[in-house]
Amino acid sequence: MPANAFNGFTEYGVGIGLRVPHYRHILAKKPVVDWFEIISENFMVDGGRPLEVLDSILEQYRVVQHGVAIYFGSADKFNREHLRRLKRLVKYTNTPWLSDHLCWGSVDGRYTHDLLPMPYTFAVARHTAEKIRAARDYLEVPICVENVSSYAEYHASEMTEWEFLSEVVELADCGILLDVNNIYVSSQNHNFDPYDYLNNVPHHRVGQIHIAGHSKFEKYILDTHDHPVLDPVWKMYAHAIKLAGHTATLLEWDDRIPSFDEVHNEALKANKFRDKQLAATTA
Amino acid sequence: MKRSKPTNFGTNSSPQLPRKINSRAQLRDLQRAMANALFRPLNPQWGMQKRWIDGSSMEAVASEFIKPNDRLSSFERLEIYNRQYWFRTLDCLYDDYPGLRAVVGERRFMKLATAYLSRYPSNSHTLRDLGNRLEQFLTEEPQWSAPREELALDMVRFEWAQVVAFDGPAKAPVTPDDILDTPAAKLRLGLQPYLSLLELNCAVDDFLIAVKKRESDVLRGEASNAMEAAPKAAVRRKRVRLPKREKVYLAVHRHDNMLYYKRLDPEAFAILSSLGRGSTVEDACVEAVTASERTTIDWSAQLKDWFDAWSSLGWFCRRS
Ligand SMILES: [Fe+2]
């Protein structure tokens, strides 16, 4: 839904990810952008240039925090220092909601720096939901969890990924950051229909949507974020906003990053789908 | 040799994983299994190793917990993650430690980085900290940088100091007013946490500047595409001359959020180091001047210049 408890009752439009190669352009030209998504971990530092850039961005723009290392799905307890730094940043940016991935990435204090898939079981869903609740209570901000793209499945899984996602967000009573590109990538890698996924998650919990490009290899698709959004993903996006409403949408472009304008124009294509859909519903 | 009975993936033996995951402990077993597989170095062809640590087949190990599909075996699916892990972490060290790379050479750097990460997998949520135990590693396993152990160690300390200077914490600097009434015999000053003082045996500062200049020249050559492949390769081949042995005292710091390094006189280095250890200003100065071999210096004027410069750079803060 456009504004809901999971995105702090905001009505954000199309945003883009704040990335280092664009800093100079943004700070000098101050382009009109509805909102920026920042990677929390890049700014959970104690001082220096990153925080100076963040200050300048916060003066001009609305910012939403997106994390890559909270690891709700790790069996380990939270790293308290990580949460403490995250909370400090949440207070600093005043982010209306915060997102991170439904995945794991560390064990016994060792970090893979990856977003690794979960085994889809009820016990794991309960454990993950407990961690999300604990994080939300501590951070005092709504949380949306994002579905990751994956290249492997476990024998231990006893349900589909979308069933697992639904189970987790219902138990945690949290939001979903629906990444339609990740659904597409995983559907190709694991032979499922991406529309089954889209149709069967609790749409009222979608607080934000991600779109991105990916790379096709001979036997699998990799979520590379280094291309424009591909047609099947745009089609899925159109379907997603039909189901979930005109939710805050963000284009991810993380590698081989072109000019700011190119990234922004690609992101703004999302508006076309929204307008089309608006026309269809009012016709 | 008799092999001990496999217990779990936390050891070097092949895993016996539960097919069902009904508890956090079982989830941890699965995650240990997967992490241990990812942390294993790739083979020389950048693929997953065919054998597990205990010699058993990696295909069998992978199929214990990863499902195959119609296109990829369990091994191949796990290999995607194994490769991603190493590409990501090696890329990160490659970018963050150009000086160390230039000291040992590109190929040896990859071997060194692989050995380092195998011994010390990341212990931080951020890749910024990935090299936080490189100095320790090179001290413990100098063979990876032989015969340039000393230079490599100097370089790694210097490059880590830059990571700290870039985004390390800053405290409020002390102002002249803060310390006006405290006599030098009682005054103790803290140093900014982002400031590192390095006593080095090689001029790694000049060397790193030359290395970075060469890398940006190579990049420019690639970007402009002005020359064919051969001249570009020639640029690559031209190595920066290694620095000769000389004592260098260096402060690595930031000012207006820009990174700087500043050479210090030995006495200046001694004073700052003493202050960092908690000495009073008077003790630090007296000790340094007394130990100095230089006799023709007007020490009171020199000390005033130094303290003025360090204060204006904001290096002093209250001791915590
Ligand atoms: Fe995403």
XYZ file of C-alpha atoms and ligand atoms in Angstrom:
604
model
C 0.000 0.000 0.000
C 1.273 3.492 -0.652
C 1.260 4.628 2.959
C 1.177 2.069 5.725
C 2.541 1.286 9.151
C 5.537 -0.425 7.565
C 6.861 2.629 5.756
C 5.978 5.085 8.495
C 2.783 6.195 6.711
C 4.781 7.996 4.037
C 3.910 8.381 0.378
C 7.334 8.356 -1.211
C 7.645 8.061 -4.988
C 10.618 6.920 -7.030
C 14.044 7.090 -5.406
C 17.536 5.981 -6.248
C 20.412 4.563 -4.270
C 23.031 7.058 -3.097
C 26.342 5.865 -4.546
C 29.876 7.249 -4.300
C 30.421 7.971 -8.042
C 27.425 10.329 -7.941
C 28.342 12.291 -4.810
C 30.025 15.124 -6.651
C 27.171 15.531 -9.136
C 24.480 15.474 -6.467
C 26.227 17.903 -4.141
C 27.063 20.320 -6.966
C 23.926 20.125 -9.108
C 21.328 19.308 -6.457
C 19.090 17.394 -8.879
C 15.434 16.893 -8.018
C 15.086 13.398 -6.571
C 12.136 12.245 -4.518
C 14.305 10.326 -2.055
C 17.613 8.566 -1.647
C 18.210 5.141 -0.229
C 21.483 4.937 1.693
C 23.323 1.775 2.665
C 23.309 2.033 6.454
C 26.653 0.290 6.911
C 28.437 2.902 4.774
C 27.483 5.567 7.273
C 27.739 3.644 10.549
C 31.204 5.136 10.948
C 32.533 7.473 13.604
C 33.498 10.468 11.511
C 35.175 11.808 8.409
C 33.997 12.341 4.876
C 31.078 9.835 4.837
C 29.255 11.731 7.558
C 30.006 15.083 5.933
C 28.398 13.837 2.702
C 25.443 12.467 4.646
C 24.924 15.842 6.337
C 24.781 17.608 2.993
C 22.368 15.034 1.591
C 20.106 15.252 4.641
C 19.911 19.016 4.257
C 18.404 18.648 0.793
C 16.759 15.264 0.519
C 14.630 12.621 2.153
C 16.671 9.572 3.023
C 15.673 5.977 3.762
C 18.094 3.506 5.307
C 18.740 0.132 3.726
C 21.036 -2.323 5.480
C 23.086 -5.211 4.177
C 24.540 -6.784 7.299
C 21.993 -7.048 10.090
C 21.403 -10.697 9.134
C 18.012 -11.394 10.694
C 18.399 -15.012 9.624
C 21.763 -15.765 11.216
C 21.566 -18.257 14.075
C 23.930 -15.981 15.996
C 22.504 -13.369 18.311
C 22.703 -9.796 17.059
C 25.999 -8.037 17.217
C 25.108 -5.418 19.861
C 27.710 -2.970 18.610
C 26.212 -3.182 15.128
C 22.728 -2.453 16.483
C 23.999 0.399 18.636
C 25.622 2.065 15.645
C 22.543 1.438 13.538
C 20.320 3.078 16.128
C 22.604 6.091 16.279
C 22.249 6.438 12.501
C 18.460 5.947 12.592
C 18.199 8.848 15.007
C 20.520 10.906 12.840
C 18.756 10.366 9.504
C 15.254 10.157 10.920
C 14.530 7.425 8.393
C 10.762 6.747 8.292
C 11.418 3.027 7.923
C 14.434 0.782 7.696
C 15.010 -2.238 5.530
C 17.396 -5.181 5.463
C 17.355 -8.630 3.942
C 15.630 -11.868 4.817
C 18.872 -13.780 4.815
C 21.860 -14.784 6.872
C 25.517 -13.928 6.346
C 27.547 -14.553 9.468
C 28.089 -17.408 11.879
C 30.223 -17.622 15.044
C 31.188 -13.993 14.500
C 32.664 -14.665 11.056
C 31.203 -12.677 8.157
C 30.678 -13.794 4.563
C 29.606 -10.315 3.364
C 26.965 -12.050 1.290
C 23.164 -12.307 1.477
C 22.751 -16.045 1.873
C 19.440 -17.855 1.457
C 17.512 -19.250 4.426
C 16.310 -22.791 4.863
C 12.538 -22.390 4.678
C 11.222 -24.091 7.815
C 8.738 -23.038 10.495
C 11.354 -23.132 13.249
C 13.655 -20.892 11.243
C 10.765 -18.530 10.472
C 10.029 -18.218 14.199
C 13.659 -17.561 15.045
C 13.989 -14.952 12.282
C 10.742 -13.206 13.223
C 11.878 -12.973 16.848
C 15.047 -11.250 15.758
C 13.127 -8.803 13.567
C 10.816 -7.954 16.470
C 13.767 -7.470 18.801
C 15.517 -5.211 16.290
C 12.392 -3.117 15.759
C 11.835 -2.736 19.503
C 15.405 -1.630 20.011
C 15.702 0.611 16.948
C 12.208 2.092 17.365
C 11.548 2.291 13.621
C 9.328 0.222 11.285
C 11.217 -2.566 9.521
C 10.703 -3.992 6.035
C 12.494 -7.218 5.137
C 13.657 -7.777 1.591
C 13.547 -11.029 -0.336
C 17.009 -11.873 -1.708
C 17.947 -13.494 -4.988
C 19.429 -16.928 -4.577
C 21.358 -19.572 -6.461
C 20.904 -22.539 -4.162
C 18.148 -24.302 -2.205
C 18.458 -26.535 0.821
C 17.175 -30.068 1.288
C 15.908 -28.922 4.676
C 13.367 -26.452 3.257
C 9.774 -27.472 3.817
C 7.915 -24.629 2.058
C 8.301 -22.194 -0.828
C 10.228 -18.977 -0.448
C 7.071 -16.856 -0.605
C 5.407 -19.001 2.048
C 8.456 -18.523 4.233
C 8.508 -14.764 3.646
C 4.809 -14.556 4.478
C 5.259 -16.637 7.617
C 8.135 -14.476 8.830
C 6.471 -11.107 8.227
C 3.195 -12.250 9.806
C 4.999 -13.565 12.900
C 7.145 -10.446 13.140
C 4.288 -8.147 12.139
C 6.714 -6.270 9.920
C 6.756 -4.963 6.375
C 8.111 -6.319 3.110
C 10.604 -4.674 0.824
C 9.515 -6.498 -2.283
C 12.423 -6.826 -4.708
C 10.784 -7.830 -7.979
C 14.121 -8.330 -9.705
C 15.182 -10.757 -6.984
C 11.943 -12.680 -7.404
C 12.571 -12.898 -11.126
C 16.204 -14.015 -10.658
C 15.247 -16.685 -8.133
C 12.307 -17.875 -10.229
C 14.669 -18.535 -13.119
C 17.240 -20.231 -10.894
C 14.722 -22.400 -9.058
C 12.076 -23.001 -11.723
C 9.032 -21.357 -10.195
C 6.514 -18.921 -11.615
C 7.397 -15.432 -10.327
C 3.718 -14.478 -10.434
C 2.913 -17.221 -7.937
C 5.336 -15.424 -5.653
C 3.892 -11.956 -6.346
C 0.303 -13.135 -5.923
C 0.866 -14.969 -2.679
C 2.585 -12.570 -0.318
C 0.615 -10.275 2.020
C 0.335 -7.187 -0.177
C -0.808 -4.921 2.612
C 2.628 -5.378 4.190
C 4.619 -4.125 1.204
C 6.273 -0.917 2.356
C 8.750 -0.508 -0.476
C 9.683 -2.034 -3.834
C 13.116 -2.600 -5.399
C 13.789 -2.847 -9.092
C 17.184 -3.620 -10.633
C 19.029 -5.172 -13.539
C 20.586 -8.623 -13.600
C 22.966 -10.717 -15.728
C 22.142 -13.942 -17.539
C 24.654 -16.766 -17.619
C 24.333 -20.090 -19.370
C 22.862 -22.004 -16.452
C 21.779 -19.364 -14.002
C 20.988 -15.675 -13.542
C 23.064 -13.479 -11.288
C 21.697 -10.473 -9.441
C 24.394 -8.026 -10.530
C 22.684 -4.600 -10.336
C 24.828 -3.450 -13.249
C 22.218 -3.084 -16.008
C 18.993 -1.239 -16.744
C 15.855 -3.058 -15.582
C 14.849 -5.814 -17.998
C 11.409 -6.148 -19.566
C 10.171 -9.151 -17.582
C 11.039 -7.282 -14.388
C 9.127 -4.172 -15.503
C 6.122 -6.396 -16.233
C 6.362 -7.861 -12.775
C 6.665 -4.379 -11.347
C 3.439 -3.358 -13.066
C 1.754 -6.388 -11.537
C 3.238 -5.674 -8.118
C 1.879 -2.130 -7.954
C -1.493 -3.398 -9.087
C -1.503 -5.680 -6.044
C 0.244 -3.503 -3.493
C -0.560 0.015 -4.653
C 1.837 2.770 -5.612
C 4.490 1.900 -3.162
C 7.785 3.753 -2.683
C 10.037 2.377 -5.424
C 13.768 2.335 -5.680
C 16.126 1.454 -8.508
C 19.316 -0.331 -7.427
C 22.395 0.183 -9.584
C 25.555 -0.868 -7.760
C 28.128 -1.890 -10.301
C 29.419 -0.372 -13.539
C 27.447 2.681 -12.456
C 26.643 5.082 -15.315
C 26.009 8.830 -14.963
C 23.597 10.066 -12.357
C 21.113 11.179 -15.022
C 21.133 7.775 -16.678
C 20.386 6.014 -13.409
C 17.723 8.540 -12.465
C 16.000 8.370 -15.866
C 15.919 4.593 -15.633
C 14.320 4.837 -12.196
C 11.747 7.348 -13.372
C 10.449 4.855 -15.934
C 8.644 3.373 -12.944
C 6.302 6.388 -13.069
C 5.147 5.292 -16.518
C 3.808 2.052 -15.074
C 2.128 3.885 -12.260
C 0.425 6.310 -14.654
C -0.690 3.469 -16.897
C -2.139 1.652 -13.963
C -3.842 4.776 -12.629
C -5.420 5.318 -16.063
C -6.603 1.714 -16.136
C -8.219 1.914 -12.701
C -9.955 5.240 -13.374
C -11.136 4.264 -16.875
C 46.570 -42.779 9.424
C 43.257 -43.522 11.015
C 40.720 -40.794 10.421
C 38.576 -39.773 13.346
C 34.859 -40.262 13.029
C 33.154 -37.232 11.460
C 31.156 -35.212 13.940
C 30.027 -31.949 12.437
C 31.020 -29.279 9.970
C 32.558 -27.128 12.671
C 35.572 -29.398 12.449
C 37.556 -30.399 9.402
C 35.525 -33.559 8.900
C 32.714 -33.914 6.413
C 29.368 -32.794 7.744
C 26.524 -34.859 9.049
C 23.738 -32.406 8.779
C 20.184 -32.907 9.911
C 17.788 -33.096 6.980
C 15.284 -31.147 9.050
C 15.951 -27.838 10.727
C 13.775 -27.552 13.790
C 15.941 -25.512 16.113
C 18.379 -22.677 16.242
C 21.181 -25.157 16.949
C 20.379 -27.017 13.736
C 20.227 -23.737 11.855
C 23.676 -22.927 13.203
C 24.995 -26.304 12.033
C 23.751 -25.607 8.529
C 25.184 -22.095 8.536
C 28.543 -23.363 9.812
C 28.588 -25.944 7.058
C 27.883 -23.400 4.381
C 30.249 -20.758 5.786
C 33.097 -23.263 6.084
C 32.543 -24.215 2.458
C 32.558 -20.567 1.355
C 35.687 -19.752 3.349
C 37.665 -22.507 1.629
C 40.001 -20.997 -0.979
C 39.255 -21.557 -4.656
C 41.453 -23.766 -6.803
C 43.914 -22.196 -9.283
C 41.159 -22.146 -11.930
C 38.964 -20.034 -9.614
C 36.616 -22.950 -9.026
C 35.563 -24.733 -5.848
C 38.020 -27.356 -4.612
C 37.031 -30.899 -5.528
C 37.961 -32.320 -2.131
C 36.891 -31.343 1.339
C 39.496 -30.740 4.064
C 39.384 -34.388 5.178
C 39.853 -35.619 1.619
C 36.231 -36.604 1.024
C 34.478 -35.615 -2.190
C 33.203 -32.041 -2.184
C 30.354 -33.110 -4.448
C 29.200 -35.448 -1.679
C 29.661 -32.746 0.952
C 27.639 -30.205 -1.064
C 24.861 -32.672 -1.767
C 24.461 -33.194 1.979
C 22.659 -29.879 2.261
C 22.243 -28.248 -1.161
C 19.577 -29.403 -3.588
C 20.603 -29.828 -7.231
C 18.329 -28.586 -10.023
C 17.874 -29.543 -13.669
C 20.871 -27.441 -14.741
C 23.257 -27.363 -11.803
C 24.557 -29.962 -9.362
C 24.726 -29.267 -5.629
C 28.445 -28.697 -6.085
C 27.915 -26.131 -8.843
C 25.292 -24.229 -6.866
C 27.498 -24.026 -3.795
C 30.403 -23.049 -6.027
C 28.549 -19.885 -7.105
C 28.616 -18.703 -3.489
C 32.165 -19.902 -2.901
C 33.353 -17.879 -5.894
C 31.298 -14.823 -4.934
C 32.818 -14.829 -1.467
C 36.381 -14.893 -2.736
C 35.823 -12.459 -5.595
C 34.230 -9.966 -3.232
C 36.819 -10.156 -0.447
C 39.887 -10.380 -2.699
C 38.609 -7.447 -4.764
C 38.198 -5.461 -1.601
C 41.759 -6.112 -0.389
C 43.078 -5.518 -3.905
C 41.501 -2.065 -3.977
C 42.288 -1.106 -0.393
C 45.946 -2.188 -0.259
C 47.610 -1.014 -3.496
C 50.845 -0.340 -1.601
C 51.162 -3.859 -0.234
C 50.261 -5.153 -3.690
C 53.096 -3.141 -5.221
C 55.546 -4.349 -2.563
C 54.950 -8.071 -3.061
C 53.722 -8.061 -6.674
C 50.219 -8.805 -7.994
C 50.394 -12.597 -8.055
C 51.965 -12.966 -4.660
C 49.489 -10.461 -3.299
C 46.613 -12.730 -4.273
C 48.297 -15.666 -2.540
C 49.015 -13.573 0.530
C 45.446 -12.238 0.653
C 44.030 -15.745 0.269
C 46.223 -17.087 3.063
C 45.289 -14.118 5.247
C 41.538 -14.540 4.767
C 41.828 -18.279 5.296
C 43.450 -17.679 8.650
C 41.454 -14.593 9.572
C 38.005 -14.540 7.968
C 36.226 -11.226 8.328
C 35.125 -10.471 11.879
C 33.241 -7.273 11.094
C 29.961 -6.299 9.479
C 31.819 -3.952 7.158
C 34.414 -4.665 4.478
C 36.222 -1.536 5.676
C 37.661 -3.689 8.467
C 38.696 -6.588 6.243
C 42.397 -5.747 6.577
C 42.269 -5.115 10.321
C 44.521 -8.104 11.111
C 46.868 -7.922 8.132
C 49.668 -6.472 10.248
C 49.252 -9.257 12.780
C 49.155 -11.860 10.005
C 52.320 -10.595 8.311
C 54.085 -10.588 11.674
C 53.000 -14.148 12.353
C 53.549 -15.464 8.829
C 56.318 -13.363 7.273
C 56.928 -15.961 4.570
C 54.075 -14.457 2.516
C 55.958 -11.221 2.004
C 59.534 -12.605 1.911
C 62.059 -11.275 1.061
C 60.415 -7.887 1.701
C 58.972 -8.624 5.124
C 59.981 -5.337 6.693
C 58.754 -3.194 3.831
C 55.472 -5.100 3.630
C 54.864 -4.634 7.326
C 55.588 -0.910 7.133
C 53.261 -0.578 4.169
C 50.399 -2.446 5.791
C 50.638 -0.324 8.930
C 50.630 2.771 6.761
C 47.633 1.653 4.689
C 45.646 0.634 7.768
C 46.394 4.022 9.343
C 44.740 5.583 6.297
C 41.594 3.515 6.827
C 41.479 4.827 10.405
C 42.177 8.411 9.335
C 39.433 8.308 6.704
C 36.472 7.675 8.978
C 37.792 7.040 12.474
C 36.232 8.907 15.389
C 37.093 12.525 16.143
C 36.821 14.153 19.547
C 36.313 17.837 20.194
C 39.750 19.460 19.868
C 41.065 21.301 22.908
C 41.272 25.047 22.455
C 43.957 27.324 23.912
C 41.292 28.547 26.368
C 40.755 24.986 27.627
C 44.359 24.686 28.740
C 45.246 28.285 29.488
C 45.422 27.816 33.238
C 47.154 24.433 33.319
C 50.934 24.516 33.659
C 52.942 22.299 31.281
C 54.089 20.192 34.231
C 50.510 19.141 34.849
C 49.008 19.313 31.374
C 48.158 16.026 29.726
C 46.705 16.069 26.219
C 44.897 13.326 24.350
C 45.476 12.674 20.662
C 42.665 12.356 18.131
C 41.684 8.699 17.633
C 41.924 9.145 13.847
C 45.607 10.155 14.135
C 48.224 7.383 13.772
C 51.902 7.858 14.568
C 54.139 5.482 12.670
C 57.818 4.744 13.073
C 58.840 3.174 9.785
C 62.014 1.712 8.377
C 61.230 2.536 4.737
C 59.871 5.612 2.972
C 56.538 4.002 2.161
C 54.816 7.406 1.903
C 56.701 8.487 -1.231
C 56.483 4.961 -2.585
C 52.699 4.805 -2.237
C 52.268 8.171 -3.933
C 54.317 6.858 -6.870
C 52.313 3.612 -6.958
C 48.993 5.452 -7.006
C 50.219 7.780 -9.711
C 51.263 4.814 -11.820
C 47.881 3.136 -11.285
C 45.975 6.252 -12.314
C 48.228 6.602 -15.389
C 47.383 3.018 -16.323
C 43.697 3.706 -15.770
C 43.848 6.851 -17.872
C 45.559 4.887 -20.623
C 42.779 2.298 -20.493
C 40.024 4.920 -20.438
C 41.341 6.997 -23.296
C 42.061 3.900 -25.332
C 44.653 6.002 -27.111
C 47.092 3.164 -27.495
C 46.803 -0.447 -28.494
C 47.258 -3.252 -25.986
C 51.042 -3.441 -26.178
C 51.913 0.031 -24.847
C 49.341 -0.409 -22.087
C 51.075 -3.611 -21.080
C 54.348 -1.700 -21.149
C 52.927 0.831 -18.694
C 51.864 -2.032 -16.481
C 55.288 -3.625 -16.581
C 57.048 -0.503 -15.404
C 57.304 -1.044 -11.678
C 57.814 1.715 -9.216
C 61.254 1.424 -7.638
C 61.093 0.046 -4.142
C 61.972 2.531 -1.420
C 65.344 2.277 0.250
C 65.797 1.690 3.934
C 65.517 4.885 5.917
C 63.955 5.839 9.203
C 60.712 7.742 8.655
C 58.420 9.148 11.326
C 54.942 9.727 10.009
C 51.650 11.134 11.230
C 48.633 9.894 9.258
C 45.597 12.091 9.858
C 42.750 13.993 8.288
C 41.974 17.668 8.048
C 38.698 19.074 6.738
C 37.879 15.430 6.041
C 40.777 15.044 3.626
C 43.431 12.429 4.266
C 47.020 13.576 4.857
C 50.345 12.181 5.900
C 52.995 14.346 7.426
C 56.616 13.516 8.131
C 57.780 14.352 11.630
C 61.180 15.067 13.122
C 62.214 12.273 15.491
C 61.811 14.566 18.505
C 58.348 15.621 17.378
C 57.416 11.979 16.974
C 58.770 11.213 20.448
C 56.777 14.054 22.020
C 53.509 13.066 20.356
C 54.026 9.415 21.225
C 54.677 10.298 24.880
C 51.563 12.455 24.983
C 49.637 9.555 23.510
C 50.920 7.359 26.327
C 49.737 9.879 28.930
C 52.885 11.886 29.760
C 52.558 15.515 30.728
C 53.522 18.084 28.129
C 56.576 19.027 30.160
C 57.804 15.454 30.607
C 57.235 14.649 26.937
C 59.211 17.679 25.791
C 62.052 17.328 28.274
C 62.502 13.652 27.468
C 62.526 14.239 23.726
C 64.897 17.184 23.841
C 67.257 15.480 26.255
C 67.434 12.402 24.053
C 67.989 14.468 20.914
C 71.384 14.461 19.254
C 70.728 17.807 17.621
C 72.401 20.616 19.508
C 72.085 23.671 17.277
C 68.349 24.053 17.608
C 66.474 26.749 19.496
C 64.269 24.232 21.252
C 61.840 26.653 22.828
C 61.054 28.230 19.444
C 60.889 24.803 17.818
C 58.537 23.398 20.455
C 56.248 26.396 20.153
C 56.090 25.971 16.361
C 55.256 22.308 16.691
C 52.556 22.761 19.303
C 51.029 25.637 17.318
C 50.948 23.505 14.183
C 49.512 20.434 15.935
C 46.867 22.532 17.684
C 45.797 24.177 14.461
C 45.471 20.737 12.881
C 43.147 19.812 15.743
C 45.264 16.862 16.874
C 44.826 17.470 20.597
C 41.737 16.504 22.524
C 40.905 15.845 26.139
C 42.196 12.571 27.540
C 39.395 10.105 28.069
Fe 17.142 -5.235 -3.517
